[in-house]
PDB file of C-alpha atoms in Angstrom:
ATOM      1  CA  ASP A   5     -15.066  14.661   5.781  1.00  0.00           C
ATOM      2  CA  ALA A   6     -11.703  13.591   7.679  1.00  0.00           C
ATOM      3  CA  GLY A   7      -9.545  10.907   6.236  1.00  0.00           C
ATOM      4  CA  VAL A   8      -6.930   8.986   7.779  1.00  0.00           C
ATOM      5  CA  ILE A   9      -4.563  11.167  10.119  1.00  0.00           C
ATOM      6  CA  GLN A  10      -1.382  10.230  11.222  1.00  0.00           C
ATOM      7  CA  SER A  11       1.356  11.817  13.519  1.00  0.00           C
ATOM      8  CA  PRO A  12       4.153  12.971  13.452  1.00  0.00           C
ATOM      9  CA  ARG A  13       4.513  13.473   9.662  1.00  0.00           C
ATOM     10  CA  HIS A  14       8.395  13.966  10.257  1.00  0.00           C
ATOM     11  CA  GLU A  15      10.675  12.172  13.038  1.00  0.00           C
ATOM     12  CA  VAL A  16      14.250  12.546  13.115  1.00  0.00           C
ATOM     13  CA  THR A  17      15.654  10.437  16.040  1.00  0.00           C
ATOM     14  CA  GLU A  18      18.807   8.713  16.954  1.00  0.00           C
ATOM     15  CA  MET A  19      19.201   4.858  17.635  1.00  0.00           C
ATOM     16  CA  GLY A  20      18.195   3.692  20.570  1.00  0.00           C
ATOM     17  CA  GLN A  21      15.717   6.172  21.433  1.00  0.00           C
ATOM     18  CA  GLU A  22      11.975   5.080  21.222  1.00  0.00           C
ATOM     19  CA  VAL A  23       9.790   6.269  18.420  1.00  0.00           C
ATOM     20  CA  THR A  24       5.650   6.038  18.389  1.00  0.00           C
ATOM     21  CA  LEU A  25       3.687   6.852  15.456  1.00  0.00           C
ATOM     22  CA  ARG A  26       0.229   7.899  15.728  1.00  0.00           C
ATOM     23  CA  CYS A  27      -2.971   7.136  13.737  1.00  0.00           C
ATOM     24  CA  LYS A  28      -6.666   8.138  13.681  1.00  0.00           C
ATOM     25  CA  PRO A  29      -8.591   6.374  11.222  1.00  0.00           C
ATOM     26  CA  ILE A  30     -11.530   7.554   9.357  1.00  0.00           C
ATOM     27  CA  SER A  31     -14.527   7.260  11.612  1.00  0.00           C
ATOM     28  CA  GLY A  32     -17.064   4.350  11.266  1.00  0.00           C
ATOM     29  CA  HIS A  33     -14.256   2.367   9.866  1.00  0.00           C
ATOM     30  CA  ASP A  34     -13.238  -0.825  11.590  1.00  0.00           C
ATOM     31  CA  TYR A  35     -10.032  -2.332  10.052  1.00  0.00           C
ATOM     32  CA  LEU A  36      -6.928  -0.291  10.729  1.00  0.00           C
ATOM     33  CA  PHE A  37      -3.328  -1.512   8.795  1.00  0.00           C
ATOM     34  CA  TRP A  38      -0.231  -0.129   9.400  1.00  0.00           C
ATOM     35  CA  TYR A  39       2.281  -0.357   6.477  1.00  0.00           C
ATOM     36  CA  ARG A  40       5.830   0.533   5.512  1.00  0.00           C
ATOM     37  CA  GLN A  41       7.482   1.386   2.488  1.00  0.00           C
ATOM     38  CA  THR A  42      11.065   0.974   1.309  1.00  0.00           C
ATOM     39  CA  MET A  43      12.701   1.222  -1.623  1.00  0.00           C
ATOM     40  CA  MET A  44      13.422  -2.509  -1.990  1.00  0.00           C
ATOM     41  CA  ARG A  45       9.968  -4.047  -0.182  1.00  0.00           C
ATOM     42  CA  GLY A  46       7.794  -1.497  -1.425  1.00  0.00           C
ATOM     43  CA  LEU A  47       4.570  -1.548   1.017  1.00  0.00           C
ATOM     44  CA  GLU A  48       5.094  -4.176   3.668  1.00  0.00           C
ATOM     45  CA  LEU A  49       2.083  -5.105   5.815  1.00  0.00           C
ATOM     46  CA  LEU A  50       3.232  -5.142   9.327  1.00  0.00           C
ATOM     47  CA  ILE A  51       0.212  -5.553  11.552  1.00  0.00           C
ATOM     48  CA  TYR A  52      -3.668  -5.000  10.917  1.00  0.00           C
ATOM     49  CA  PHE A  53      -6.620  -4.702  13.055  1.00  0.00           C
ATOM     50  CA  ASN A  54     -10.439  -5.133  12.935  1.00  0.00           C
ATOM     51  CA  ASN A  55     -13.231  -3.806  15.714  1.00  0.00           C
ATOM     52  CA  ASN A  56      -9.251  -2.849  17.913  1.00  0.00           C
ATOM     53  CA  VAL A  57      -8.166  -6.431  17.846  1.00  0.00           C
ATOM     54  CA  PRO A  58      -4.813  -7.835  16.545  1.00  0.00           C
ATOM     55  CA  ILE A  59      -5.589 -10.058  13.716  1.00  0.00           C
ATOM     56  CA  ASP A  60      -2.167 -10.671  12.036  1.00  0.00           C
ATOM     57  CA  ASP A  61       0.688  -9.325  13.177  1.00  0.00           C
ATOM     58  CA  SER A  62       2.822 -11.774  11.063  1.00  0.00           C
ATOM     59  CA  GLY A  63       4.553  -8.708   9.362  1.00  0.00           C
ATOM     60  CA  MET A  64       6.366  -6.711  12.535  1.00  0.00           C
ATOM     61  CA  PRO A  65       9.843  -7.442  11.217  1.00  0.00           C
ATOM     62  CA  GLU A  66      10.967  -7.783  15.077  1.00  0.00           C
ATOM     63  CA  ASP A  67      10.054  -7.646  19.060  1.00  0.00           C
ATOM     64  CA  ARG A  68      11.425  -4.485  19.047  1.00  0.00           C
ATOM     65  CA  PHE A  69       8.172  -3.352  17.115  1.00  0.00           C
ATOM     66  CA  SER A  70       4.709  -3.268  18.686  1.00  0.00           C
ATOM     67  CA  ALA A  71       1.136  -2.020  17.655  1.00  0.00           C
ATOM     68  CA  LYS A  72      -2.203  -1.203  20.097  1.00  0.00           C
ATOM     69  CA  MET A  73      -5.573   0.439  18.973  1.00  0.00           C
ATOM     70  CA  PRO A  74      -6.814   0.666  22.312  1.00  0.00           C
ATOM     71  CA  ASN A  75     -10.320   2.425  20.966  1.00  0.00           C
ATOM     72  CA  ALA A  76     -11.919   2.666  17.599  1.00  0.00           C
ATOM     73  CA  SER A  77     -10.426   5.859  16.536  1.00  0.00           C
ATOM     74  CA  PHE A  78      -6.971   5.550  17.574  1.00  0.00           C
ATOM     75  CA  SER A  79      -3.954   3.574  17.224  1.00  0.00           C
ATOM     76  CA  THR A  80       0.096   3.449  17.896  1.00  0.00           C
ATOM     77  CA  LEU A  81       3.229   1.875  16.183  1.00  0.00           C
ATOM     78  CA  LYS A  82       5.824   1.951  18.604  1.00  0.00           C
ATOM     79  CA  ILE A  83       9.737   1.000  17.782  1.00  0.00           C
ATOM     80  CA  GLN A  84      11.876   0.420  20.887  1.00  0.00           C
ATOM     81  CA  PRO A  85      15.051   0.992  20.604  1.00  0.00           C
ATOM     82  CA  SER A  86      14.902   2.382  17.089  1.00  0.00           C
ATOM     83  CA  GLU A  87      17.643   1.302  14.945  1.00  0.00           C
ATOM     84  CA  PRO A  88      18.939   3.042  11.184  1.00  0.00           C
ATOM     85  CA  ARG A  89      17.390   0.027   9.695  1.00  0.00           C
ATOM     86  CA  ASP A  90      14.043   0.741  10.499  1.00  0.00           C
ATOM     87  CA  SER A  91      14.108   4.498   8.818  1.00  0.00           C
ATOM     88  CA  ALA A  92      10.794   4.218   6.024  1.00  0.00           C
ATOM     89  CA  VAL A  93       7.467   6.066   5.466  1.00  0.00           C
ATOM     90  CA  TYR A  94       5.448   4.657   7.782  1.00  0.00           C
ATOM     91  CA  PHE A  95       1.329   4.461   6.576  1.00  0.00           C
ATOM     92  CA  CYS A  96      -1.491   3.861   8.528  1.00  0.00           C
ATOM     93  CA  ALA A  97      -4.660   3.028   6.425  1.00  0.00           C
ATOM     94  CA  SER A  98      -8.459   2.159   6.899  1.00  0.00           C
ATOM     95  CA  SER A  99     -11.300   0.345   5.719  1.00  0.00           C
ATOM     96  CA  SER A 100     -14.878  -0.588   6.171  1.00  0.00           C
ATOM     97  CA  ARG A 101     -16.073  -4.104   6.394  1.00  0.00           C
ATOM     98  CA  GLN A 102     -17.164  -4.457   3.207  1.00  0.00           C
ATOM     99  CA  GLY A 103     -14.632  -1.993   1.379  1.00  0.00           C
ATOM    100  CA  ALA A 104     -12.039  -4.473   2.674  1.00  0.00           C
ATOM    101  CA  LEU A 105     -13.367  -8.097   1.823  1.00  0.00           C
ATOM    102  CA  VAL A 106     -15.317  -7.489  -1.154  1.00  0.00           C
ATOM    103  CA  THR A 107     -12.889  -4.167  -3.057  1.00  0.00           C
ATOM    104  CA  GLY A 108      -9.689  -4.506  -1.045  1.00  0.00           C
ATOM    105  CA  GLU A 109     -10.089  -0.854  -1.002  1.00  0.00           C
ATOM    106  CA  LEU A 110      -7.886   0.945   1.394  1.00  0.00           C
ATOM    107  CA  PHE A 111      -7.890   4.260   2.629  1.00  0.00           C
ATOM    108  CA  PHE A 112      -4.066   5.771   3.524  1.00  0.00           C
ATOM    109  CA  GLY A 113      -3.088   8.353   5.392  1.00  0.00           C
ATOM    110  CA  GLU A 114      -0.383  10.826   4.010  1.00  0.00           C
ATOM    111  CA  GLY A 115       2.143   8.411   6.392  1.00  0.00           C
ATOM    112  CA  SER A 116       4.822   9.687   8.625  1.00  0.00           C
ATOM    113  CA  ARG A 117       8.742   9.450   7.313  1.00  0.00           C
ATOM    114  CA  LEU A 118      11.154   8.249  10.170  1.00  0.00           C
ATOM    115  CA  THR A 119      14.640   8.994  10.033  1.00  0.00           C
ATOM    116  CA  VAL A 120      16.965   7.019  12.460  1.00  0.00           C
ATOM    117  CA  LEU A 121      20.534   8.287  13.049  1.00  0.00           C
TER     118      LEU A 121
ATOM    119  CA  ASP B1456       9.331 -14.001  -0.534  1.00  0.00           C
ATOM    120  CA  GLN B1457       7.590 -11.564  -2.701  1.00  0.00           C
ATOM    121  CA  GLN B1458       4.180 -12.396  -3.610  1.00  0.00           C
ATOM    122  CA  VAL B1459       3.852  -9.607  -5.697  1.00  0.00           C
ATOM    123  CA  LYS B1460       6.317  -8.407  -7.579  1.00  0.00           C
ATOM    124  CA  GLN B1461       7.379  -5.295  -9.877  1.00  0.00           C
ATOM    125  CA  ASN B1462      10.124  -5.642 -12.036  1.00  0.00           C
ATOM    126  CA  SER B1463      10.129  -2.170 -13.472  1.00  0.00           C
ATOM    127  CA  PRO B1464      11.354   0.090 -10.559  1.00  0.00           C
ATOM    128  CA  SER B1465      10.539   2.980 -13.578  1.00  0.00           C
ATOM    129  CA  LEU B1466       9.066   3.860 -16.316  1.00  0.00           C
ATOM    130  CA  SER B1467       9.416   6.763 -19.117  1.00  0.00           C
ATOM    131  CA  VAL B1468       6.674   7.642 -21.018  1.00  0.00           C
ATOM    132  CA  GLN B1469       5.925  10.552 -23.227  1.00  0.00           C
ATOM    133  CA  GLU B1470       2.568  12.824 -22.765  1.00  0.00           C
ATOM    134  CA  GLY B1471       0.120  11.318 -25.651  1.00  0.00           C
ATOM    135  CA  ARG B1472       1.655   7.843 -25.556  1.00  0.00           C
ATOM    136  CA  ILE B1473       0.598   4.430 -23.697  1.00  0.00           C
ATOM    137  CA  SER B1474       2.231   3.316 -20.551  1.00  0.00           C
ATOM    138  CA  ILE B1475       1.873  -0.126 -19.834  1.00  0.00           C
ATOM    139  CA  LEU B1476       2.876  -1.356 -16.181  1.00  0.00           C
ATOM    140  CA  ASN B1477       3.036  -4.572 -15.238  1.00  0.00           C
ATOM    141  CA  CYS B1478       2.788  -6.531 -12.056  1.00  0.00           C
ATOM    142  CA  ASP B1479       3.450 -10.095 -11.617  1.00  0.00           C
ATOM    143  CA  TYR B1480       2.405 -13.123  -8.874  1.00  0.00           C
ATOM    144  CA  THR B1481       2.729 -15.877  -6.937  1.00  0.00           C
ATOM    145  CA  ASN B1482       0.159 -16.561  -4.748  1.00  0.00           C
ATOM    146  CA  SER B1483      -2.869 -18.996  -6.727  1.00  0.00           C
ATOM    147  CA  MET B1484      -5.114 -17.851  -3.581  1.00  0.00           C
ATOM    148  CA  PHE B1485      -5.402 -14.261  -5.095  1.00  0.00           C
ATOM    149  CA  ASP B1486      -8.949 -13.133  -6.650  1.00  0.00           C
ATOM    150  CA  TYR B1487      -8.385  -9.213  -6.471  1.00  0.00           C
ATOM    151  CA  PHE B1488      -5.851  -7.022  -7.782  1.00  0.00           C
ATOM    152  CA  LEU B1489      -5.805  -3.519  -7.322  1.00  0.00           C
ATOM    153  CA  TRP B1490      -4.114  -0.929  -8.672  1.00  0.00           C
ATOM    154  CA  TYR B1491      -3.204   2.422  -6.324  1.00  0.00           C
ATOM    155  CA  LYS B1492      -1.227   5.788  -7.385  1.00  0.00           C
ATOM    156  CA  LYS B1493       1.175   7.887  -4.900  1.00  0.00           C
ATOM    157  CA  TYR B1494       2.239  11.319  -5.073  1.00  0.00           C
ATOM    158  CA  PRO B1495       5.515  12.413  -3.886  1.00  0.00           C
ATOM    159  CA  ALA B1496       4.650  13.233   0.047  1.00  0.00           C
ATOM    160  CA  GLU B1497       0.919  11.363   0.053  1.00  0.00           C
ATOM    161  CA  GLY B1498      -0.550   8.603   0.784  1.00  0.00           C
ATOM    162  CA  PRO B1499      -1.459   6.144  -2.180  1.00  0.00           C
ATOM    163  CA  THR B1500      -4.694   6.203  -3.249  1.00  0.00           C
ATOM    164  CA  PHE B1501      -7.051   3.218  -5.306  1.00  0.00           C
ATOM    165  CA  LEU B1502      -7.143   3.407  -8.945  1.00  0.00           C
ATOM    166  CA  ILE B1503      -8.688   0.409 -10.078  1.00  0.00           C
ATOM    167  CA  SER B1504      -9.440  -2.676  -9.567  1.00  0.00           C
ATOM    168  CA  ILE B1505     -10.232  -6.263 -10.931  1.00  0.00           C
ATOM    169  CA  SER B1506     -11.299  -9.448  -9.856  1.00  0.00           C
ATOM    170  CA  SER B1507     -10.216 -12.541 -10.981  1.00  0.00           C
ATOM    171  CA  ILE B1508     -13.639 -13.735 -12.578  1.00  0.00           C
ATOM    172  CA  LYS B1509     -12.856 -10.916 -14.860  1.00  0.00           C
ATOM    173  CA  ASP B1510      -9.538 -10.618 -17.421  1.00  0.00           C
ATOM    174  CA  LYS B1511     -10.311  -6.777 -18.412  1.00  0.00           C
ATOM    175  CA  ASN B1512     -11.524  -4.254 -16.470  1.00  0.00           C
ATOM    176  CA  GLU B1513     -11.904  -0.437 -17.959  1.00  0.00           C
ATOM    177  CA  ASP B1514     -12.277   3.213 -16.266  1.00  0.00           C
ATOM    178  CA  GLY B1515     -11.609   6.113 -18.316  1.00  0.00           C
ATOM    179  CA  ARG B1516      -8.247   6.039 -19.578  1.00  0.00           C
ATOM    180  CA  PHE B1517      -6.594   3.241 -17.221  1.00  0.00           C
ATOM    181  CA  THR B1518      -7.317  -0.252 -18.522  1.00  0.00           C
ATOM    182  CA  VAL B1519      -6.490  -3.191 -16.091  1.00  0.00           C
ATOM    183  CA  PHE B1520      -5.740  -6.917 -17.805  1.00  0.00           C
ATOM    184  CA  LEU B1521      -5.486  -9.887 -15.914  1.00  0.00           C
ATOM    185  CA  ASN B1522      -3.737 -13.287 -17.024  1.00  0.00           C
ATOM    186  CA  LYS B1523      -4.710 -16.032 -14.838  1.00  0.00           C
ATOM    187  CA  SER B1524      -2.754 -18.436 -16.229  1.00  0.00           C
ATOM    188  CA  ALA B1525       0.383 -16.395 -16.376  1.00  0.00           C
ATOM    189  CA  LYS B1526      -0.273 -14.863 -12.897  1.00  0.00           C
ATOM    190  CA  HIS B1527       0.535 -11.080 -14.673  1.00  0.00           C
ATOM    191  CA  LEU B1528      -1.408  -7.769 -14.281  1.00  0.00           C
ATOM    192  CA  SER B1529      -0.633  -5.023 -16.664  1.00  0.00           C
ATOM    193  CA  LEU B1530      -2.330  -1.371 -16.249  1.00  0.00           C
ATOM    194  CA  HIS B1531      -2.627   0.175 -19.529  1.00  0.00           C
ATOM    195  CA  ILE B1532      -2.891   3.933 -19.350  1.00  0.00           C
ATOM    196  CA  VAL B1533      -3.803   5.757 -22.786  1.00  0.00           C
ATOM    197  CA  PRO B1534      -3.045   8.673 -23.398  1.00  0.00           C
ATOM    198  CA  SER B1535      -0.412   9.363 -20.414  1.00  0.00           C
ATOM    199  CA  GLN B1536      -0.896  13.001 -18.677  1.00  0.00           C
ATOM    200  CA  PRO B1537       1.928  14.569 -17.588  1.00  0.00           C
ATOM    201  CA  GLY B1538      -0.309  14.395 -14.130  1.00  0.00           C
ATOM    202  CA  ASP B1539       0.083  10.830 -14.493  1.00  0.00           C
ATOM    203  CA  SER B1540       3.629  11.081 -13.057  1.00  0.00           C
ATOM    204  CA  ALA B1541       3.389   8.979  -9.776  1.00  0.00           C
ATOM    205  CA  VAL B1542       4.400   5.428  -8.195  1.00  0.00           C
ATOM    206  CA  TYR B1543       2.459   3.007  -9.333  1.00  0.00           C
ATOM    207  CA  PHE B1544       1.471   0.149  -6.560  1.00  0.00           C
ATOM    208  CA  CYS B1545       0.005  -3.265  -7.941  1.00  0.00           C
ATOM    209  CA  ALA B1546      -1.926  -5.376  -4.966  1.00  0.00           C
ATOM    210  CA  ALA B1547      -3.791  -8.448  -4.504  1.00  0.00           C
ATOM    211  CA  SER B1548      -5.925 -10.537  -2.199  1.00  0.00           C
ATOM    212  CA  ALA B1549      -6.740 -13.715  -1.597  1.00  0.00           C
ATOM    213  CA  VAL B1550     -10.075 -15.054  -0.815  1.00  0.00           C
ATOM    214  CA  ASN B1551     -11.430 -15.158   2.955  1.00  0.00           C
ATOM    215  CA  THR B1552      -8.795 -12.676   3.915  1.00  0.00           C
ATOM    216  CA  ASP B1553      -8.711  -8.940   5.285  1.00  0.00           C
ATOM    217  CA  LYS B1554      -5.676  -8.007   4.326  1.00  0.00           C
ATOM    218  CA  LEU B1555      -4.004  -6.264   0.992  1.00  0.00           C
ATOM    219  CA  ILE B1556      -0.347  -7.536  -0.546  1.00  0.00           C
ATOM    220  CA  PHE B1557       1.562  -5.128  -2.203  1.00  0.00           C
ATOM    221  CA  GLY B1558       4.446  -4.852  -4.771  1.00  0.00           C
ATOM    222  CA  THR B1559       7.720  -2.905  -4.684  1.00  0.00           C
ATOM    223  CA  GLY B1560       6.104  -0.038  -7.261  1.00  0.00           C
ATOM    224  CA  THR B1561       6.771   1.342 -10.112  1.00  0.00           C
ATOM    225  CA  ARG B1562       7.450   5.445 -11.042  1.00  0.00           C
ATOM    226  CA  LEU B1563       6.304   6.766 -14.181  1.00  0.00           C
ATOM    227  CA  GLN B1564       7.380   9.781 -15.222  1.00  0.00           C
ATOM    228  CA  VAL B1565       5.205  11.340 -18.079  1.00  0.00           C
ATOM    229  CA  PHE B1566       7.391  14.112 -20.538  1.00  0.00           C
ATOM    230  CA  PRO B1567       6.080  16.580 -22.529  1.00  0.00           C
TER     231      PRO B1567
END
Protein backbone atom coordinates (compact mmCIF):
# COMPACT_ATOMS: atom_id res chain seq x y z
CA ASP A 1 0.00 0.00 0.00
CA ALA A 2 1.55 3.27 -1.11
CA GLY A 3 1.89 5.97 1.48
CA VAL A 4 1.85 9.71 0.97
CA ILE A 5 4.16 10.56 -1.92
CA GLN A 6 5.95 13.89 -2.13
CA SER A 7 8.18 15.37 -4.80
CA PRO A 8 10.80 16.61 -5.13
CA ARG A 9 12.65 15.22 -2.10
CA HIS A 10 15.22 18.00 -2.36
CA GLU A 11 15.04 21.36 -4.07
CA VAL A 12 17.75 23.98 -4.22
CA THR A 13 16.82 27.25 -5.85
CA GLU A 14 17.82 30.87 -5.94
CA MET A 15 15.96 33.68 -4.26
CA GLY A 16 13.17 35.00 -6.43
CA GLN A 17 12.50 31.75 -8.23
CA GLU A 18 9.18 29.93 -8.17
CA VAL A 19 9.04 26.66 -6.24
CA THR A 20 6.34 24.01 -6.63
CA LEU A 21 6.07 21.11 -4.22
CA ARG A 22 3.80 18.17 -5.02
CA CYS A 23 1.87 15.65 -2.99
CA LYS A 24 -0.15 12.53 -3.68
CA PRO A 25 -2.21 11.52 -0.63
CA ILE A 26 -3.16 8.00 0.37
CA SER A 27 -6.03 6.77 -1.75
CA GLY A 28 -9.35 7.16 0.04
CA HIS A 29 -8.15 9.82 2.45
CA ASP A 30 -10.23 12.96 2.19
CA TYR A 31 -8.09 15.26 4.35
CA LEU A 32 -4.79 16.68 3.15
CA PHE A 33 -2.46 18.84 5.23
CA TRP A 34 0.65 20.83 4.40
CA TYR A 35 3.15 21.35 7.24
CA ARG A 36 6.50 23.11 7.40
CA GLN A 37 9.26 22.03 9.76
CA THR A 38 11.81 24.51 11.09
CA MET A 39 14.09 24.40 14.10
CA MET A 40 12.46 27.42 15.69
CA ARG A 41 8.81 26.58 15.21
CA GLY A 42 8.75 22.80 14.84
CA LEU A 43 5.93 21.51 12.64
CA GLU A 44 3.70 24.38 11.56
CA LEU A 45 0.38 23.74 9.85
CA LEU A 46 0.19 25.84 6.70
CA ILE A 47 -3.11 24.78 5.15
CA TYR A 48 -5.47 21.83 5.02
CA PHE A 49 -8.10 20.55 2.60
CA ASN A 50 -11.19 18.44 3.05
CA ASN A 51 -12.61 16.79 -0.07
CA ASN A 52 -10.30 19.00 -2.18
CA VAL A 53 -11.65 22.21 -0.64
CA PRO A 54 -9.31 24.46 1.40
CA ILE A 55 -10.69 24.65 4.93
CA ASP A 56 -8.10 26.60 6.88
CA ASP A 57 -5.21 28.54 5.36
CA SER A 58 -4.51 30.70 8.38
CA GLY A 59 -1.03 29.21 8.68
CA MET A 60 0.10 30.29 5.25
CA PRO A 61 2.82 32.82 6.07
CA GLU A 62 2.39 35.27 3.20
CA ASP A 63 0.72 35.83 -0.13
CA ARG A 64 3.80 34.35 -1.73
CA PHE A 65 2.49 30.96 -0.62
CA SER A 66 -0.42 29.28 -2.36
CA ALA A 67 -1.81 25.74 -2.37
CA LYS A 68 -4.20 23.89 -4.61
CA MET A 69 -5.89 20.53 -4.69
CA PRO A 70 -7.40 20.06 -8.15
CA ASN A 71 -8.47 16.49 -7.43
CA ALA A 72 -8.48 13.88 -4.67
CA SER A 73 -5.10 12.46 -5.64
CA PHE A 74 -2.96 15.56 -6.09
CA SER A 75 -2.01 18.77 -4.32
CA THR A 76 0.60 21.46 -4.86
CA LEU A 77 2.22 24.04 -2.63
CA LYS A 78 3.72 26.94 -4.53
CA ILE A 79 6.06 29.67 -3.34
CA GLN A 80 6.49 32.64 -5.66
CA PRO A 81 8.87 34.40 -5.29
CA SER A 82 10.93 32.27 -2.94
CA GLU A 83 13.14 33.77 -0.21
CA PRO A 84 15.99 32.32 1.88
CA ARG A 85 13.77 32.28 4.99
CA ASP A 86 11.48 29.80 3.22
CA SER A 87 14.21 27.18 3.54
CA ALA A 88 12.67 24.30 5.51
CA VAL A 89 11.31 20.80 5.15
CA TYR A 90 7.76 20.78 3.84
CA PHE A 91 5.57 17.82 4.73
CA CYS A 92 2.33 16.68 3.23
CA ALA A 93 0.04 14.47 5.30
CA SER A 94 -3.30 12.83 4.72
CA SER A 95 -6.01 11.33 6.89
CA SER A 96 -9.37 9.68 6.66
CA ARG A 97 -12.35 11.51 8.14
CA GLN A 98 -12.53 9.20 11.10
CA GLY A 99 -8.84 9.50 11.75
CA ALA A 100 -8.85 13.25 11.60
CA LEU A 101 -11.83 13.81 13.83
CA VAL A 102 -11.55 11.02 16.36
CA THR A 103 -7.89 10.22 16.83
CA GLY A 104 -6.11 12.96 14.93
CA GLU A 105 -3.81 10.45 13.27
CA LEU A 106 -2.04 11.74 10.25
CA PHE A 107 0.07 9.86 7.71
CA PHE A 108 3.03 11.89 6.56
CA GLY A 109 5.09 11.82 3.42
CA GLU A 110 8.88 11.84 3.58
CA GLY A 111 9.04 15.58 3.07
CA SER A 112 10.54 18.00 0.56
CA ARG A 113 13.66 19.75 1.74
CA LEU A 114 13.79 23.24 0.25
CA THR A 115 16.91 25.38 0.22
CA VAL A 116 16.64 28.90 -1.12
CA LEU A 117 20.01 30.56 -1.74
CA ASP B 1 2.03 32.10 19.81
CA GLN B 2 3.03 28.52 20.37
CA GLN B 3 0.01 26.62 21.71
CA VAL B 4 2.00 23.41 22.16
CA LYS B 5 5.44 23.74 23.71
CA GLN B 6 8.30 21.35 24.15
CA ASN B 7 10.83 23.23 26.20
CA SER B 8 13.61 20.68 26.01
CA PRO B 9 15.14 20.61 22.53
CA SER B 10 17.23 17.55 23.34
CA LEU B 11 17.55 14.70 25.81
CA SER B 12 20.28 12.09 26.23
CA VAL B 13 19.56 8.83 28.07
CA GLN B 14 21.48 5.65 28.64
CA GLU B 15 20.13 2.42 27.17
CA GLY B 16 17.86 0.60 29.62
CA ARG B 17 16.95 3.74 31.57
CA ILE B 18 13.72 5.70 31.44
CA SER B 19 13.26 8.54 28.95
CA ILE B 20 10.78 11.25 29.93
CA LEU B 21 9.72 13.77 27.30
CA ASN B 22 7.57 16.70 28.35
CA CYS B 23 5.00 18.86 26.63
CA ASP B 24 2.91 21.84 27.77
CA TYR B 25 -0.12 23.36 26.09
CA THR B 26 -2.07 26.56 26.50
CA ASN B 27 -5.39 25.92 24.75
CA SER B 28 -7.99 24.50 27.16
CA MET B 29 -10.08 23.40 24.17
CA PHE B 30 -7.59 20.68 23.26
CA ASP B 31 -9.18 17.30 23.87
CA TYR B 32 -6.87 14.84 22.16
CA PHE B 33 -3.12 14.57 22.47
CA LEU B 34 -0.65 12.58 20.43
CA TRP B 35 3.03 11.82 20.19
CA TYR B 36 4.80 11.39 16.88
CA LYS B 37 8.27 10.03 16.28
CA LYS B 38 10.52 11.20 13.45
CA TYR B 39 13.69 9.62 12.11
CA PRO B 40 16.07 11.64 9.88
CA ALA B 41 14.94 11.95 6.26
CA GLU B 42 11.56 10.42 7.07
CA GLY B 43 8.14 11.82 7.84
CA PRO B 44 6.78 11.74 11.40
CA THR B 45 4.89 8.60 12.38
CA PHE B 46 2.18 8.22 14.99
CA LEU B 47 3.34 6.70 18.27
CA ILE B 48 0.67 6.96 20.97
CA SER B 49 -2.29 9.13 21.89
CA ILE B 50 -4.51 10.01 24.82
CA SER B 51 -7.97 11.46 25.16
CA SER B 52 -8.62 14.26 27.63
CA ILE B 53 -10.99 11.99 29.55
CA LYS B 54 -8.04 9.82 30.58
CA ASP B 55 -4.89 10.55 32.52
CA LYS B 56 -2.78 7.64 31.32
CA ASN B 57 -2.42 5.48 28.27
CA GLU B 58 0.08 2.67 27.91
CA ASP B 59 1.36 0.80 24.86
CA GLY B 60 4.23 -1.54 25.50
CA ARG B 61 7.28 0.44 26.51
CA PHE B 62 5.49 3.74 25.88
CA THR B 63 3.21 5.48 28.37
CA VAL B 64 1.65 8.91 28.02
CA PHE B 65 0.47 10.81 31.09
CA LEU B 66 -1.91 13.76 30.97
CA ASN B 67 -2.33 16.36 33.71
CA LYS B 68 -5.19 18.57 32.57
CA SER B 69 -5.05 20.97 35.47
CA ALA B 70 -1.41 21.71 34.70
CA LYS B 71 -1.95 21.52 30.93
CA HIS B 72 0.96 19.15 30.78
CA LEU B 73 1.63 15.79 29.24
CA SER B 74 4.62 13.53 29.21
CA LEU B 75 5.85 10.49 27.32
CA HIS B 76 7.71 7.80 29.23
CA ILE B 77 9.81 5.21 27.43
CA VAL B 78 10.90 2.28 29.57
CA PRO B 79 13.35 0.76 28.97
CA SER B 80 14.95 3.07 26.42
CA GLN B 81 16.64 1.46 23.43
CA PRO B 82 19.09 2.88 20.87
CA GLY B 83 16.41 2.49 18.20
CA ASP B 84 14.31 5.03 20.12
CA SER B 85 16.78 7.76 19.13
CA ALA B 86 14.67 10.19 17.10
CA VAL B 87 12.85 13.49 17.31
CA TYR B 88 9.59 13.29 19.26
CA PHE B 89 6.77 15.71 18.55
CA CYS B 90 3.87 16.37 20.86
CA ALA B 91 0.60 17.31 19.12
CA ALA B 92 -2.90 18.32 20.15
CA SER B 93 -6.29 18.73 18.56
CA ALA B 94 -9.27 20.72 19.74
CA VAL B 95 -12.84 19.53 19.91
CA ASN B 96 -14.71 19.94 16.63
CA THR B 97 -11.59 20.76 14.63
CA ASP B 98 -9.82 18.68 12.04
CA LYS B 99 -6.25 19.78 12.55
CA LEU B 100 -3.29 18.88 14.72
CA ILE B 101 -1.09 21.50 16.35
CA PHE B 102 2.47 20.32 16.87
CA GLY B 103 5.22 21.35 19.24
CA THR B 104 8.82 22.12 18.32
CA GLY B 105 10.08 18.61 19.03
CA THR B 106 12.61 17.01 21.38
CA ARG B 107 15.58 15.11 20.03
CA LEU B 108 16.14 11.95 22.07
CA GLN B 109 19.46 10.19 21.95
CA VAL B 110 19.77 6.80 23.62
CA PHE B 111 23.39 5.72 24.05
CA PRO B 112 24.69 2.25 24.91
